[in-house]
Every structure is written in C-alpha cells, then in structure tokens.
Amino acid sequence: PDLNAAGSYFGLFLFPAAVVGWRRRDYWLLIVAAPLLALSCGLARSRAAIGAMMAVAGARWSMAVRWPAAARLAVAAVVIPAAASVAFLVATSRTHAAIGDAAEVRIQMARVAWRTAETRPLFGVGLDNYIRRSRRFITPDMTLLESFAPNGENAHDNYLQILVELGIPAALLFIAMVGVVVHAGWAAPLPAGTPELEGMTLGVVAFLVSAIFGHPLLVPEVFVAFFLALGLTAGLGPSPVVRGGLQRWLGPAIAVFY
C-alpha cells in the first residue's frame, strides 16, 4: 500500500542484481532478475526511490571514470542528478502532485516533526505514537498539509521519524550504524571490494537516500529486508578492527545508558 516504500524496496535489490550480474556474467540476474526489479520499481513510480537510484548510479559512475576530480564532482553532484530528475518529473507530472506542492508539504512535515521532537528529545514519544503526538502541531497556516493529511501523517522522512519516536541519541546511533557499513563498502578497493559488496552497498545507499523523502522502514516487510541487506553488506565488507579502550566499551556503555 505504500508506493514510496515499494520503490525503495525494489531499488535496494536492483543494484546488487545489476552489478553482480554484469561483473560475474550471471545472465540469469541480468536477463530476469534485474529487469523484473526495474519494472517493479518503475510501476511503483516513487520519485524518491527513482531519484535516489539515479543519483547513486551517477555518483558511482563519476568515481569510476578517469576524469579530473573537478569534472567528476560536477557530474556526480549536478549534471546527472539534474538531468535524471527533470526527465522523471516530466514523466510523472500527470500522475503525481506538482513538485512545488510536494516539496512544500514535506517542509511543513519537517516543521511538525521538529516541534514534536522538542517535546521528548531524549527518548522520543514512543514507537507508533508519531501521528497521535504530532497532530496538534499542524497549524491552520499549513493549508497544504491540512488538506493532504487532516488527521495527521507520519514524517515522510525516516530519519525524522526515528528522531521523534526514539529520541536524538537513537537517531544518531542509527546514522552511525548505517554510516559505518556504507563507508566500509563504498571505500573498499578491488579485489577486497567484490561485486557482491559493491552491489549491496549501492543498494543500501540508494535506500537510505530515498528514506530522506519517505518512511520505508515503517513497512514491516521492507524493514526486515533492509536490515537483512545491511547485515549482508556488513558481512561482505572488511572485518573491523577493535583496538580496545573506548571502542571496546562504547557498545556496553550505550546499552547501559538506554
């Protein structure tokens, strides 16, 4: 029922199918799995998911070509995302809300989320309490948001959702957890960076980018799939080195704090 979450879900596994299929010459992945995932993602018509996938693919491609660093940065940060976004927005202009309205609604949702987070910054308002606790911060001047969700709505930003429901420490821990896995996978050179690690890392990054504009982790099936994918990516990457001291006691200290 959540098309944004569906788009994030299919995009999460499209990258591994395409990268592993291409680099391992696995034609089953290339001819069957990747096209089916791409079709499913397209049918979901999630701007957040498709835009995230295009941006991640463009960034990775720009890192692979042998151009000057400035040119690669320009392509990764501006040219590819802008061209892809314009093409997609034109293609969905008749089936989605106007981009200006969609952006304004999300800005209003972010304001509501911050105001709600201020009421319980340390441990949050509690899981599944977002709509009930945030509804009172939807003010009459937020006309677009009131018309879109008169009875309240979730954050449409998974990071803000975690911040509001579980508090600032939990949001920082979530970002740190996924950040360590993504950094290890993105920075791993070949041959340490296997096709499986590269594909899973790209899929996880695309999912995390799409989560800025949606809340895919609120859908149980997507939640489970993402954390399985995150665990696979961590397992495929290089083993972390724990040097003792603060690193050794940081985990137990955080557990005791909670």
mmCIF file of C-alpha atoms in Angstrom:
data_model
loop_
_atom_site.group_PDB
_atom_site.id
_atom_site.type_symbol
_atom_site.label_atom_id
_atom_site.label_comp_id
_atom_site.label_asym_id
_atom_site.label_seq_id
_atom_site.Cartn_x
_atom_site.Cartn_y
_atom_site.Cartn_z
ATOM 1 C CA PRO A 1 0.000 0.000 0.000
ATOM 2 C CA ASP A 2 2.977 2.392 0.394
ATOM 3 C CA LEU A 3 4.344 3.003 -3.098
ATOM 4 C CA ASN A 4 7.335 5.021 -1.872
ATOM 5 C CA ALA A 5 8.344 2.110 0.354
ATOM 6 C CA ALA A 6 7.823 -0.310 -2.540
ATOM 7 C CA GLY A 7 10.120 1.766 -4.751
ATOM 8 C CA SER A 8 12.808 1.828 -2.055
ATOM 9 C CA TYR A 9 12.436 -1.933 -1.566
ATOM 10 C CA PHE A 10 12.872 -2.812 -5.243
ATOM 11 C CA GLY A 11 15.716 -0.311 -5.660
ATOM 12 C CA LEU A 12 17.524 -1.881 -2.706
ATOM 13 C CA PHE A 13 17.911 -5.145 -4.638
ATOM 14 C CA LEU A 14 18.100 -3.801 -8.192
ATOM 15 C CA PHE A 15 21.683 -2.613 -7.681
ATOM 16 C CA PRO A 16 23.014 -5.999 -6.459
ATOM 17 C CA ALA A 17 21.220 -7.797 -9.296
ATOM 18 C CA ALA A 18 22.646 -5.454 -11.927
ATOM 19 C CA VAL A 19 26.196 -5.139 -10.559
ATOM 20 C CA VAL A 20 26.694 -8.817 -9.705
ATOM 21 C CA GLY A 21 25.023 -9.868 -12.952
ATOM 22 C CA TRP A 22 27.304 -7.647 -15.035
ATOM 23 C CA ARG A 23 30.600 -8.299 -13.260
ATOM 24 C CA ARG A 24 30.035 -12.031 -12.704
ATOM 25 C CA ARG A 25 28.480 -12.509 -16.154
ATOM 26 C CA ASP A 26 25.442 -14.031 -14.448
ATOM 27 C CA TYR A 27 22.910 -13.828 -17.250
ATOM 28 C CA TRP A 28 20.024 -15.010 -15.077
ATOM 29 C CA LEU A 29 20.475 -11.902 -12.946
ATOM 30 C CA LEU A 30 20.905 -9.653 -15.979
ATOM 31 C CA ILE A 31 18.073 -11.028 -18.106
ATOM 32 C CA VAL A 32 15.483 -11.965 -15.474
ATOM 33 C CA ALA A 33 16.087 -10.518 -12.012
ATOM 34 C CA ALA A 34 17.348 -7.013 -12.829
ATOM 35 C CA PRO A 35 14.691 -6.221 -15.485
ATOM 36 C CA LEU A 36 11.915 -7.529 -13.211
ATOM 37 C CA LEU A 37 13.149 -5.391 -10.318
ATOM 38 C CA ALA A 38 13.494 -2.354 -12.592
ATOM 39 C CA LEU A 39 9.955 -2.858 -13.923
ATOM 40 C CA SER A 40 8.585 -3.212 -10.389
ATOM 41 C CA CYS A 41 10.380 -0.076 -9.251
ATOM 42 C CA GLY A 42 9.061 1.801 -12.267
ATOM 43 C CA LEU A 43 5.500 0.655 -11.644
ATOM 44 C CA ALA A 44 5.731 1.938 -8.058
ATOM 45 C CA ARG A 45 6.504 5.364 -9.577
ATOM 46 C CA SER A 46 8.220 6.593 -6.441
ATOM 47 C CA ARG A 47 10.008 9.847 -7.143
ATOM 48 C CA ALA A 48 12.100 9.405 -4.003
ATOM 49 C CA ALA A 49 13.296 5.915 -4.911
ATOM 50 C CA ILE A 50 13.965 6.531 -8.608
ATOM 51 C CA GLY A 51 15.672 9.858 -7.931
ATOM 52 C CA ALA A 52 17.863 8.246 -5.264
ATOM 53 C CA MET A 53 18.844 5.400 -7.581
ATOM 54 C CA MET A 54 19.747 7.791 -10.389
ATOM 55 C CA ALA A 55 21.828 9.960 -8.064
ATOM 56 C CA VAL A 56 23.697 6.978 -6.576
ATOM 57 C CA ALA A 57 24.350 5.442 -10.001
ATOM 58 C CA GLY A 58 25.630 8.781 -11.297
ATOM 59 C CA ALA A 59 27.894 9.272 -8.293
ATOM 60 C CA ARG A 60 29.380 5.795 -8.629
ATOM 61 C CA TRP A 61 29.885 6.171 -12.368
ATOM 62 C CA SER A 62 31.641 9.507 -11.929
ATOM 63 C CA MET A 63 34.050 7.867 -9.467
ATOM 64 C CA ALA A 64 34.903 5.135 -11.963
ATOM 65 C CA VAL A 65 35.743 7.316 -14.997
ATOM 66 C CA ARG A 66 39.241 8.712 -15.402
ATOM 67 C CA TRP A 67 38.391 12.413 -15.495
ATOM 68 C CA PRO A 68 39.823 15.286 -13.452
ATOM 69 C CA ALA A 69 38.422 15.357 -9.936
ATOM 70 C CA ALA A 70 36.556 18.635 -10.526
ATOM 71 C CA ALA A 71 34.810 17.272 -13.620
ATOM 72 C CA ARG A 72 33.805 14.069 -11.844
ATOM 73 C CA LEU A 73 32.466 16.050 -8.894
ATOM 74 C CA ALA A 74 30.401 18.268 -11.205
ATOM 75 C CA VAL A 75 28.921 15.266 -12.994
ATOM 76 C CA ALA A 76 28.156 13.454 -9.736
ATOM 77 C CA ALA A 77 26.706 16.419 -7.891
ATOM 78 C CA VAL A 78 24.960 18.387 -10.629
ATOM 79 C CA VAL A 79 24.700 17.114 -14.175
ATOM 80 C CA ILE A 80 23.455 13.523 -13.777
ATOM 81 C CA PRO A 81 21.051 14.117 -10.852
ATOM 82 C CA ALA A 82 19.637 17.235 -12.508
ATOM 83 C CA ALA A 83 19.096 15.582 -15.897
ATOM 84 C CA ALA A 84 17.598 12.457 -14.350
ATOM 85 C CA SER A 85 15.330 14.436 -12.055
ATOM 86 C CA VAL A 86 13.997 16.633 -14.859
ATOM 87 C CA ALA A 87 13.283 13.595 -17.027
ATOM 88 C CA PHE A 88 11.486 11.797 -14.221
ATOM 89 C CA LEU A 89 9.473 14.832 -13.128
ATOM 90 C CA VAL A 90 8.280 15.355 -16.680
ATOM 91 C CA ALA A 91 7.309 11.692 -16.918
ATOM 92 C CA THR A 92 5.282 11.809 -13.698
ATOM 93 C CA SER A 93 3.790 15.284 -13.992
ATOM 94 C CA ARG A 94 0.320 13.889 -14.753
ATOM 95 C CA THR A 95 0.291 11.155 -12.105
ATOM 96 C CA HIS A 96 1.864 12.929 -9.108
ATOM 97 C CA ALA A 97 1.303 16.137 -7.207
ATOM 98 C CA ALA A 98 3.157 19.158 -8.537
ATOM 99 C CA ILE A 99 6.766 19.153 -7.385
ATOM 100 C CA GLY A 100 6.318 22.529 -5.674
ATOM 101 C CA ASP A 101 3.345 21.284 -3.654
ATOM 102 C CA ALA A 102 5.146 18.045 -2.755
ATOM 103 C CA ALA A 103 8.190 20.000 -1.555
ATOM 104 C CA GLU A 104 6.073 22.430 0.469
ATOM 105 C CA VAL A 105 4.175 19.595 2.181
ATOM 106 C CA ARG A 106 7.453 17.954 3.181
ATOM 107 C CA ILE A 107 8.803 21.247 4.533
ATOM 108 C CA GLN A 108 5.672 21.597 6.644
ATOM 109 C CA MET A 109 6.015 17.973 7.785
ATOM 110 C CA ALA A 110 9.611 18.660 8.819
ATOM 111 C CA ARG A 111 8.481 21.655 10.889
ATOM 112 C CA VAL A 112 5.890 19.479 12.615
ATOM 113 C CA ALA A 113 8.497 16.782 13.266
ATOM 114 C CA TRP A 114 10.981 19.216 14.859
ATOM 115 C CA ARG A 115 8.296 20.708 17.092
ATOM 116 C CA THR A 116 7.228 17.236 18.192
ATOM 117 C CA ALA A 117 10.828 16.151 18.811
ATOM 118 C CA GLU A 118 11.343 19.131 21.121
ATOM 119 C CA THR A 119 8.709 17.739 23.496
ATOM 120 C CA ARG A 120 10.635 14.480 24.141
ATOM 121 C CA PRO A 121 14.203 14.939 22.838
ATOM 122 C CA LEU A 122 15.966 12.215 24.831
ATOM 123 C CA PHE A 123 13.853 9.074 24.401
ATOM 124 C CA GLY A 124 11.208 10.243 21.957
ATOM 125 C CA VAL A 125 7.420 9.996 22.020
ATOM 126 C CA GLY A 126 7.438 6.212 21.602
ATOM 127 C CA LEU A 127 7.071 3.833 18.700
ATOM 128 C CA ASP A 128 3.835 4.198 16.724
ATOM 129 C CA ASN A 129 2.967 7.408 18.586
ATOM 130 C CA TYR A 130 4.116 9.824 15.882
ATOM 131 C CA ILE A 131 0.741 10.730 14.384
ATOM 132 C CA ARG A 132 -1.035 11.000 17.730
ATOM 133 C CA ARG A 133 1.638 13.213 19.299
ATOM 134 C CA SER A 134 2.402 15.377 16.237
ATOM 135 C CA ARG A 135 -1.163 16.114 15.096
ATOM 136 C CA ARG A 136 -1.512 19.122 17.386
ATOM 137 C CA PHE A 137 1.425 20.876 15.696
ATOM 138 C CA ILE A 138 -0.369 21.010 12.322
ATOM 139 C CA THR A 139 -1.461 24.656 12.400
ATOM 140 C CA PRO A 140 -4.062 26.448 10.236
ATOM 141 C CA ASP A 141 -1.345 28.194 8.208
ATOM 142 C CA MET A 142 -0.209 24.770 6.900
ATOM 143 C CA THR A 143 -3.002 24.623 4.348
ATOM 144 C CA LEU A 144 -1.359 22.093 2.045
ATOM 145 C CA LEU A 145 -0.567 19.715 4.889
ATOM 146 C CA GLU A 146 -4.050 20.094 6.352
ATOM 147 C CA SER A 147 -5.634 19.203 3.022
ATOM 148 C CA PHE A 148 -3.216 16.308 2.466
ATOM 149 C CA ALA A 149 -3.458 14.820 5.967
ATOM 150 C CA PRO A 150 -6.180 16.471 8.074
ATOM 151 C CA ASN A 151 -5.891 13.754 10.752
ATOM 152 C CA GLY A 152 -2.091 13.777 10.859
ATOM 153 C CA GLU A 153 0.557 11.815 8.987
ATOM 154 C CA ASN A 154 3.961 10.235 9.546
ATOM 155 C CA ALA A 155 7.071 12.266 8.846
ATOM 156 C CA HIS A 156 7.761 11.210 5.222
ATOM 157 C CA ASP A 157 11.402 11.293 6.343
ATOM 158 C CA ASN A 158 12.583 8.154 8.107
ATOM 159 C CA TYR A 159 15.373 9.963 9.950
ATOM 160 C CA LEU A 160 12.950 12.481 11.429
ATOM 161 C CA GLN A 161 10.579 9.615 12.215
ATOM 162 C CA ILE A 162 13.294 7.898 14.267
ATOM 163 C CA LEU A 163 14.266 11.198 15.885
ATOM 164 C CA VAL A 164 10.707 11.887 17.026
ATOM 165 C CA GLU A 165 9.755 8.357 18.092
ATOM 166 C CA LEU A 166 13.043 7.264 19.728
ATOM 167 C CA GLY A 167 14.899 10.480 20.505
ATOM 168 C CA ILE A 168 18.132 12.200 19.485
ATOM 169 C CA PRO A 169 20.583 9.515 20.773
ATOM 170 C CA ALA A 170 18.762 6.770 18.857
ATOM 171 C CA ALA A 171 18.739 8.830 15.651
ATOM 172 C CA LEU A 172 22.485 9.459 15.960
ATOM 173 C CA LEU A 173 23.142 5.766 16.662
ATOM 174 C CA PHE A 174 21.113 4.715 13.624
ATOM 175 C CA ILE A 175 23.048 7.108 11.383
ATOM 176 C CA ALA A 176 26.351 5.909 12.864
ATOM 177 C CA MET A 177 25.408 2.241 12.390
ATOM 178 C CA VAL A 178 24.453 2.544 8.728
ATOM 179 C CA GLY A 179 27.271 5.034 8.115
ATOM 180 C CA VAL A 180 29.978 2.601 9.230
ATOM 181 C CA VAL A 181 28.648 -0.124 6.917
ATOM 182 C CA VAL A 182 28.227 2.204 3.940
ATOM 183 C CA HIS A 183 31.658 3.780 4.364
ATOM 184 C CA ALA A 184 33.385 0.405 4.540
ATOM 185 C CA GLY A 185 31.583 -0.859 1.442
ATOM 186 C CA TRP A 186 31.933 2.324 -0.618
ATOM 187 C CA ALA A 187 35.633 2.769 0.124
ATOM 188 C CA ALA A 188 36.670 -0.892 -0.295
ATOM 189 C CA PRO A 189 39.098 -1.247 -3.228
ATOM 190 C CA LEU A 190 39.236 -4.226 -5.567
ATOM 191 C CA PRO A 191 39.872 -7.104 -5.023
ATOM 192 C CA ALA A 192 38.612 -6.543 -1.474
ATOM 193 C CA GLY A 193 35.570 -4.847 -2.999
ATOM 194 C CA THR A 194 33.787 -7.805 -4.556
ATOM 195 C CA PRO A 195 30.836 -7.350 -6.954
ATOM 196 C CA GLU A 196 28.546 -8.541 -4.177
ATOM 197 C CA LEU A 197 29.857 -5.914 -1.755
ATOM 198 C CA GLU A 198 29.661 -3.149 -4.356
ATOM 199 C CA GLY A 199 26.138 -4.071 -5.421
ATOM 200 C CA MET A 200 24.813 -4.362 -1.873
ATOM 201 C CA THR A 201 26.481 -1.089 -0.848
ATOM 202 C CA LEU A 202 24.922 0.798 -3.768
ATOM 203 C CA GLY A 203 21.524 -0.698 -2.962
ATOM 204 C CA VAL A 204 21.758 0.252 0.719
ATOM 205 C CA VAL A 205 22.913 3.793 -0.137
ATOM 206 C CA ALA A 206 20.038 4.269 -2.593
ATOM 207 C CA PHE A 207 17.588 3.039 0.044
ATOM 208 C CA LEU A 208 18.998 5.402 2.667
ATOM 209 C CA VAL A 209 18.816 8.370 0.281
ATOM 210 C CA SER A 210 15.214 7.552 -0.618
ATOM 211 C CA ALA A 211 14.403 7.389 3.112
ATOM 212 C CA ILE A 212 15.032 11.148 3.332
ATOM 213 C CA PHE A 213 11.808 11.646 1.369
ATOM 214 C CA GLY A 214 9.731 8.746 2.701
ATOM 215 C CA HIS A 215 9.408 6.309 5.562
ATOM 216 C CA PRO A 216 10.033 2.838 4.082
ATOM 217 C CA LEU A 217 11.123 1.392 7.445
ATOM 218 C CA LEU A 218 7.560 1.755 8.749
ATOM 219 C CA VAL A 219 6.500 -1.120 6.455
ATOM 220 C CA PRO A 220 7.432 -4.370 8.275
ATOM 221 C CA GLU A 221 8.407 -6.354 5.161
ATOM 222 C CA VAL A 222 10.656 -3.533 3.952
ATOM 223 C CA PHE A 223 12.083 -3.030 7.461
ATOM 224 C CA VAL A 224 13.126 -6.695 7.669
ATOM 225 C CA ALA A 225 14.520 -6.724 4.126
ATOM 226 C CA PHE A 226 16.599 -3.606 4.738
ATOM 227 C CA PHE A 227 18.242 -4.882 7.912
ATOM 228 C CA LEU A 228 18.963 -8.235 6.253
ATOM 229 C CA ALA A 229 20.596 -6.293 3.410
ATOM 230 C CA LEU A 230 22.540 -4.132 5.863
ATOM 231 C CA GLY A 231 23.790 -7.255 7.658
ATOM 232 C CA LEU A 232 24.801 -8.867 4.362
ATOM 233 C CA THR A 233 26.676 -5.713 3.361
ATOM 234 C CA ALA A 234 28.499 -5.594 6.684
ATOM 235 C CA GLY A 235 29.411 -9.287 6.372
ATOM 236 C CA LEU A 236 30.736 -8.838 2.842
ATOM 237 C CA GLY A 237 32.941 -5.923 3.855
ATOM 238 C CA PRO A 238 36.334 -5.932 5.569
ATOM 239 C CA SER A 239 36.385 -7.041 9.198
ATOM 240 C CA PRO A 240 36.508 -4.119 11.629
ATOM 241 C CA VAL A 241 39.474 -3.775 13.938
ATOM 242 C CA VAL A 242 38.597 -3.138 17.592
ATOM 243 C CA ARG A 243 41.563 -1.614 19.389
ATOM 244 C CA GLY A 244 40.199 -1.726 22.909
ATOM 245 C CA GLY A 245 39.726 1.188 25.241
ATOM 246 C CA LEU A 246 36.815 3.442 24.299
ATOM 247 C CA GLN A 247 35.855 1.349 21.252
ATOM 248 C CA ARG A 248 35.595 -1.810 23.320
ATOM 249 C CA TRP A 249 33.379 -0.247 25.972
ATOM 250 C CA LEU A 250 31.299 2.034 23.770
ATOM 251 C CA GLY A 251 28.685 -0.618 22.947
ATOM 252 C CA PRO A 252 28.065 -1.747 26.548
ATOM 253 C CA ALA A 253 28.024 1.902 27.699
ATOM 254 C CA ILE A 254 25.299 2.749 25.179
ATOM 255 C CA ALA A 255 23.283 -0.316 26.210
ATOM 256 C CA VAL A 256 23.535 0.686 29.888
ATOM 257 C CA PHE A 257 22.512 4.254 29.019
ATOM 258 C CA TYR A 258 19.300 3.048 27.380
#
